[in-house]
Coordinates of C-alpha atoms in Angstrom, one line a residue:
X77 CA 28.5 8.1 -30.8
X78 CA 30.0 7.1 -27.3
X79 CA 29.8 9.2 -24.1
X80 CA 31.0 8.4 -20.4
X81 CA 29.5 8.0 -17.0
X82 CA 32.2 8.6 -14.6
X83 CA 35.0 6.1 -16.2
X84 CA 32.7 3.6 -18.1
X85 CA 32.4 4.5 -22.0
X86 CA 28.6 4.7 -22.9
X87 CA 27.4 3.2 -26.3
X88 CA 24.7 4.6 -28.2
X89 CA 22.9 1.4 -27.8
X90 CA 22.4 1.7 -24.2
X91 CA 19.4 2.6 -22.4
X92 CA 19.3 5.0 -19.2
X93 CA 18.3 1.3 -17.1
X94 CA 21.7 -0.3 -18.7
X95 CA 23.3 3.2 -17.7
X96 CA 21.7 2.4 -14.0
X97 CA 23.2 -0.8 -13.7
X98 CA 26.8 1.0 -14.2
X99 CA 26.8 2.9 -11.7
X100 CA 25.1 0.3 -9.3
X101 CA 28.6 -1.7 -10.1
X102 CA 30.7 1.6 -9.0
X103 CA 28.7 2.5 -6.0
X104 CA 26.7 -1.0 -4.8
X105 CA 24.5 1.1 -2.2
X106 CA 22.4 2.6 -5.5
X107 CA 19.7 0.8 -6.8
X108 CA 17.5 1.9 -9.6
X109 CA 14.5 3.9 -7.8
X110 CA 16.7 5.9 -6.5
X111 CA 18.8 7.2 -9.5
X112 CA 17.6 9.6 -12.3
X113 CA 18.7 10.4 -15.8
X114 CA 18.1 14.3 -17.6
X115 CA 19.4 15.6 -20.9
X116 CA 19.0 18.6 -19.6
X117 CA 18.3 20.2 -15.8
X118 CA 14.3 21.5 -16.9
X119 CA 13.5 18.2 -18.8
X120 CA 11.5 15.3 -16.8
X121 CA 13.4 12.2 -15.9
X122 CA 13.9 9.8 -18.8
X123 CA 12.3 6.7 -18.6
X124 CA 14.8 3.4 -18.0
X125 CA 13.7 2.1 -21.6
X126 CA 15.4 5.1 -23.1
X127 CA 18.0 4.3 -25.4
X128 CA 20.9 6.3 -25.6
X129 CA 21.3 7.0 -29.1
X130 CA 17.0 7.6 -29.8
X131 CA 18.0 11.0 -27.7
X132 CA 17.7 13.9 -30.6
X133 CA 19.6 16.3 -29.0
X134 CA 22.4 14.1 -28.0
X135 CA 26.1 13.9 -30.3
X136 CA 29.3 13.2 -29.3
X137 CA 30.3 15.5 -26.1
X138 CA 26.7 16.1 -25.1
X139 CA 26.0 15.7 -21.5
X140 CA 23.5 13.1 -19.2
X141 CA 22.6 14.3 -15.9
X142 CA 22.7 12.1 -13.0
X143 CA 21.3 12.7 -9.9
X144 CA 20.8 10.5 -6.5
X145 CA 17.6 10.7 -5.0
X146 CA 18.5 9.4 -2.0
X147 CA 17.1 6.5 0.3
X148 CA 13.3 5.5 -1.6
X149 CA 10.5 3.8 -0.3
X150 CA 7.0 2.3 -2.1
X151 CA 4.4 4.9 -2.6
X152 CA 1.8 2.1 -1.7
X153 CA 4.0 1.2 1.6
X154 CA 3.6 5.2 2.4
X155 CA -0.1 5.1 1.3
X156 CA -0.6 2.5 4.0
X157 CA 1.0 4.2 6.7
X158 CA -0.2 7.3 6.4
X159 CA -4.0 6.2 5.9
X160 CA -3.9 3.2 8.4
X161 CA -2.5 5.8 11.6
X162 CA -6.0 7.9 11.1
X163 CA -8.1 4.8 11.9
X164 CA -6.1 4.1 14.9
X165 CA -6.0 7.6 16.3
X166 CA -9.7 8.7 16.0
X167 CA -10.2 5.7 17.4
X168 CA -8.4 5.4 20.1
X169 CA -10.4 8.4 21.9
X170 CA -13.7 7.3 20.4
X171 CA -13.1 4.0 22.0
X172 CA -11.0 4.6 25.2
X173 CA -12.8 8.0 26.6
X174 CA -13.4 6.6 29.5
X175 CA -9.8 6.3 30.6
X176 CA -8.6 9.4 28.3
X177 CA -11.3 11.8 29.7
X178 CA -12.7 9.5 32.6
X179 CA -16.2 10.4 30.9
X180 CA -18.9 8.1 32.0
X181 CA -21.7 9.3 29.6
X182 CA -22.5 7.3 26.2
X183 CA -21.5 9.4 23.3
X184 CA -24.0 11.0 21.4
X185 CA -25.7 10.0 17.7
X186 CA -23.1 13.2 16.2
X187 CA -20.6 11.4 17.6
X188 CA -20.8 7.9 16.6
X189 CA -21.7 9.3 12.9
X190 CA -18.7 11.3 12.6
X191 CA -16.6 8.7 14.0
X192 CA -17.9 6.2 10.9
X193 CA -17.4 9.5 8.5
X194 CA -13.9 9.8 9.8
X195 CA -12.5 6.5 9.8
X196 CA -14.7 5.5 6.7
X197 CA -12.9 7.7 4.5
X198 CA -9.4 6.6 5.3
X199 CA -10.5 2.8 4.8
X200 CA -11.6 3.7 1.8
X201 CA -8.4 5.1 0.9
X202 CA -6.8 1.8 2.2
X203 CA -9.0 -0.1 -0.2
X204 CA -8.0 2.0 -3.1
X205 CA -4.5 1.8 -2.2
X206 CA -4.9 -1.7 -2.6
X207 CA -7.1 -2.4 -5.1
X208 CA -7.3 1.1 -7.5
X209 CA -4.3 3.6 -7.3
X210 CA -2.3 2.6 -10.3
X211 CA 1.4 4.7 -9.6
X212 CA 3.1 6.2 -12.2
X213 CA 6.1 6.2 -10.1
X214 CA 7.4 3.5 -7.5
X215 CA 8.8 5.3 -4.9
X216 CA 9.1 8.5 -2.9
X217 CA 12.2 9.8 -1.1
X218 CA 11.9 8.2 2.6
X219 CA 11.6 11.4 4.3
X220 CA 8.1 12.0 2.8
X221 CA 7.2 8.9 5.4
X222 CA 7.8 11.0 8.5
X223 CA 6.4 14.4 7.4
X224 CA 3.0 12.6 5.9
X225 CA 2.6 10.1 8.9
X226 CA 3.7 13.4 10.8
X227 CA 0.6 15.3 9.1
X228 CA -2.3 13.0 9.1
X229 CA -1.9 11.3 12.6
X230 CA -1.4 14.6 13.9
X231 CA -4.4 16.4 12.7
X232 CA -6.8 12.9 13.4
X233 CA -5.7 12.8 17.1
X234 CA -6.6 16.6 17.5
X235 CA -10.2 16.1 15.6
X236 CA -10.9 13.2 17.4
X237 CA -10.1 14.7 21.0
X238 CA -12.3 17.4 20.5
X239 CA -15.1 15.5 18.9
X240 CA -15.4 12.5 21.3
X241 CA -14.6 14.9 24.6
X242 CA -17.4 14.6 27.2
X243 CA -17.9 18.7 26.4
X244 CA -18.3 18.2 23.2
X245 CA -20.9 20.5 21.6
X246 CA -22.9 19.3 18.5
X247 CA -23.9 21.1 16.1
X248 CA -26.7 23.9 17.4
X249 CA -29.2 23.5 13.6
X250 CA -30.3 20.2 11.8
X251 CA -29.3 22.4 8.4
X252 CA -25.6 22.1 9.7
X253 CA -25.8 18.1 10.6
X254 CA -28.0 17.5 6.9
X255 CA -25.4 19.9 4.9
X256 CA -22.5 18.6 6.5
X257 CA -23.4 14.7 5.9
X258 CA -24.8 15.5 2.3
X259 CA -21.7 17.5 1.6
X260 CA -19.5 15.0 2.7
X261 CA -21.4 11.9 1.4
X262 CA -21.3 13.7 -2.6
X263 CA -17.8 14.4 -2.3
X264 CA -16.2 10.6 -0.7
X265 CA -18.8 9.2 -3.9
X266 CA -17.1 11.5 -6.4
X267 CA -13.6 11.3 -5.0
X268 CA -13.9 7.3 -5.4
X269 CA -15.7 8.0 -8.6
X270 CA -12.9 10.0 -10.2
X271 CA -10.5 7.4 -9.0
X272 CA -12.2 4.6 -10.7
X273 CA -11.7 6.8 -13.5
X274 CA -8.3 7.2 -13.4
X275 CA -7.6 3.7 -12.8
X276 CA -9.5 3.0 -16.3
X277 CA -7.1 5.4 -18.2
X278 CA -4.2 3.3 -17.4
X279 CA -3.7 -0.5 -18.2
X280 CA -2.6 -2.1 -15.2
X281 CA 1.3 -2.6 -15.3
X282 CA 2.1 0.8 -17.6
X283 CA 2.5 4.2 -17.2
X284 CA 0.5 5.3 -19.8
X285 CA -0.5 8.8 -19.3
X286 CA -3.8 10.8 -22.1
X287 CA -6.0 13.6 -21.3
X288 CA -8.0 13.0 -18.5
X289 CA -11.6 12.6 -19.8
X290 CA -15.0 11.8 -18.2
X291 CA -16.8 8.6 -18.5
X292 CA -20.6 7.1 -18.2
X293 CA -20.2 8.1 -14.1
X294 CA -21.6 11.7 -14.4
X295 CA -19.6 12.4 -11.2
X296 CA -16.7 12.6 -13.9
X297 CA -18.0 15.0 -15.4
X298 CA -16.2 17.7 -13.8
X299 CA -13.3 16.3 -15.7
X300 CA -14.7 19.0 -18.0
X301 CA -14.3 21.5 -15.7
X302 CA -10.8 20.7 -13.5
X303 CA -7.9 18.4 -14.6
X304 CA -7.8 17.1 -10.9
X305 CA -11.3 16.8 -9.6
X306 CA -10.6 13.8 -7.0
X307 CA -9.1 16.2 -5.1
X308 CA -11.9 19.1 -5.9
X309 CA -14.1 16.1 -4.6
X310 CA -12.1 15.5 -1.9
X311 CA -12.3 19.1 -0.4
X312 CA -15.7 19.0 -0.5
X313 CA -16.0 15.7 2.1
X314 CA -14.0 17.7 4.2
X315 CA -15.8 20.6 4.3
X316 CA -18.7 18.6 4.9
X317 CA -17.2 16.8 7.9
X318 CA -15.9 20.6 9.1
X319 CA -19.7 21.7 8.9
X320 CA -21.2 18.4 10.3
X321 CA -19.1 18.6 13.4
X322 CA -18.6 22.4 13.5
X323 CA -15.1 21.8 15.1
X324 CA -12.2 24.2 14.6
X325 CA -9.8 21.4 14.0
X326 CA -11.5 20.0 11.2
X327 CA -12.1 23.3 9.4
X328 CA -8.2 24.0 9.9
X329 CA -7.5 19.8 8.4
X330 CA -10.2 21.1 5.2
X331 CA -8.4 24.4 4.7
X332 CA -4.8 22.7 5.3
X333 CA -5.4 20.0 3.2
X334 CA -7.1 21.9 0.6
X335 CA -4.4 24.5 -0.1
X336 CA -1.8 20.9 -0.2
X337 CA -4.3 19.6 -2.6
X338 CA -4.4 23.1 -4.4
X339 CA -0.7 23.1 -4.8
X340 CA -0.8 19.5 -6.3
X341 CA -3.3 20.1 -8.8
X342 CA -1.8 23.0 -10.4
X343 CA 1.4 21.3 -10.7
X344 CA 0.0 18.8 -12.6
X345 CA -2.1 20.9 -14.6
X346 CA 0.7 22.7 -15.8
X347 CA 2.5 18.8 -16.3
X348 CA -0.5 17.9 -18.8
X349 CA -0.6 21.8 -20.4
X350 CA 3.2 20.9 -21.4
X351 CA 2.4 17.2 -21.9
X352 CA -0.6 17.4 -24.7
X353 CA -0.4 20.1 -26.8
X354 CA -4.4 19.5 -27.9
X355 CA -5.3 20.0 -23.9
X356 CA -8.6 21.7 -22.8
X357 CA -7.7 25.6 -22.8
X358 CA -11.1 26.3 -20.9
X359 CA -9.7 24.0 -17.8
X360 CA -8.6 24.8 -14.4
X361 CA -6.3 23.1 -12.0
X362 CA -9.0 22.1 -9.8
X363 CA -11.6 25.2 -8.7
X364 CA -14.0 25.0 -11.6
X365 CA -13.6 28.6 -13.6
X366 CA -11.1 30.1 -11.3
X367 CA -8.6 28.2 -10.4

């Protein structure tokens, strides 16, 4: 069976990488991240290994859809960027309020802690950028770099210039500083946990993908429960940093963040529903029993 790409005959032989490396010779600004191949507009990209003629539903006059993604960029390379900007912007006013606010008192024991809350969560994310996250893609269209930069330096410059301002007001009950810290200290430890996690289920270098399944952490075991319960984890640190500051920025980051999270999760709920036919019925997207 032969088909065409623009004016080059394709052989069945060919995989959708060979079919890449065509069009790179027509039009040299493509490169392979950036191009995709579909036998049909609802089915998922097929991956570059593909050979032509393994495609069931392909004979002679069937069609392969091509589409440019545009300009690409490394998902670690935006990891970085938009995790490294937090740390700088809390602390700037954490560390320069004297010429930002021209305040001359110390700040307070709230203050110091939620500074080490704030920026410890985003090193961590750093650290597991580096050392954990295992993509199962390489890049992202480039605009994504602007909006997410856009997103979390914004919202850390408004938290941290209400939280280290001279006025700042802590918390009026110790239940409110204990809850918040506790909250937030169970969900970074199960967020990291369930990372750890996922790391495991994929051999470094593949992009394996199986049922997400707990292990010995018992953290995990709200894989039972939610398909993506790093972010259910995640959530939870931020409403713990919302209660332990009792700032309306950082309730507005927690619900923000949690309905982008929310919207995540169920798309890939519905990814691994379609994915594994023998997928746990009883599981939600990422709100245990609901949702």
């Amino acid at each position: 069976a032969r088909w065409f790409s623009d004016s080059e005959a394709v052989v069945s032989t060919q995989s959708t990488g060979d079919l890449k490396k065509m069009h790179i010779k027509e039009k040299p600004y493509l490169y392979p991240t950036r191009m995709t191949y579909k036998v049909s507009l609802k089915e998922k990209a097929l991956p570059e290994e593909t050979k032509i003629g393994d495609l069931d539903t392909f004979c002679d006059g069937s069609v392969l859809y091509f589409k440019d993604l545009g300009p690409q960029i490394g998902w670690s390379t935006v990891f970085f960027a938009e995790y490294i900007g937090p740390i700088f912007a809390y602390l700037t006013f954490y560390l320069a309020r004297g010429y930002i606010y021209g305040a001359t008192t110390p700040t307070t024991t709230i203050q110091n802690i939620a500074c080490a809350m704030y920026v410890g969560h985003y090193v961590k994310r750093v650290l597991e950028t580096m050392f954990i996250h295992r993509f199962s893609k390489a890049t992202m269209p480039i605009g994504n770099l602007f909006k997410n930069c856009t997103y979390y330096w914004g919202f850390s410059s408004f938290i941290s210039y209400f939280i280290n301002h001279p006025l700042y007001t802590p918390p009026g009950c110790n239940l409110c500083v204990y809850l918040g810290l506790g909250t937030y200290l169970f969900g970074e430890l199960g967020n990291f946990s369930c990372h750890i996690a996922f790391m495991n289920m994929r051999p470094a270098g593949s992009r394996t993908r199986v049922i997400p399944m707990p292990d010995s952490n018992p953290f995990t075991l709200l894989f039972h429960l939610v398909s993506c319960p790093n972010y259910t984890y995640e959530v939870l640190s931020w409403i713990g940093f919302a209660i332990f500051t009792s700032t309306f920025y950082a309730a507005l980051f927690a619900i923000v963040g949690g309905g982008q999270m929310l919207q995540w999760a169920l798309g890939k709920h519905r990814n691994y529903k379609k994915e594994f036919e023998k997928y746990p019925r009883g599981r939600k997207a990422m709100i245990p029993f609901i949702l």
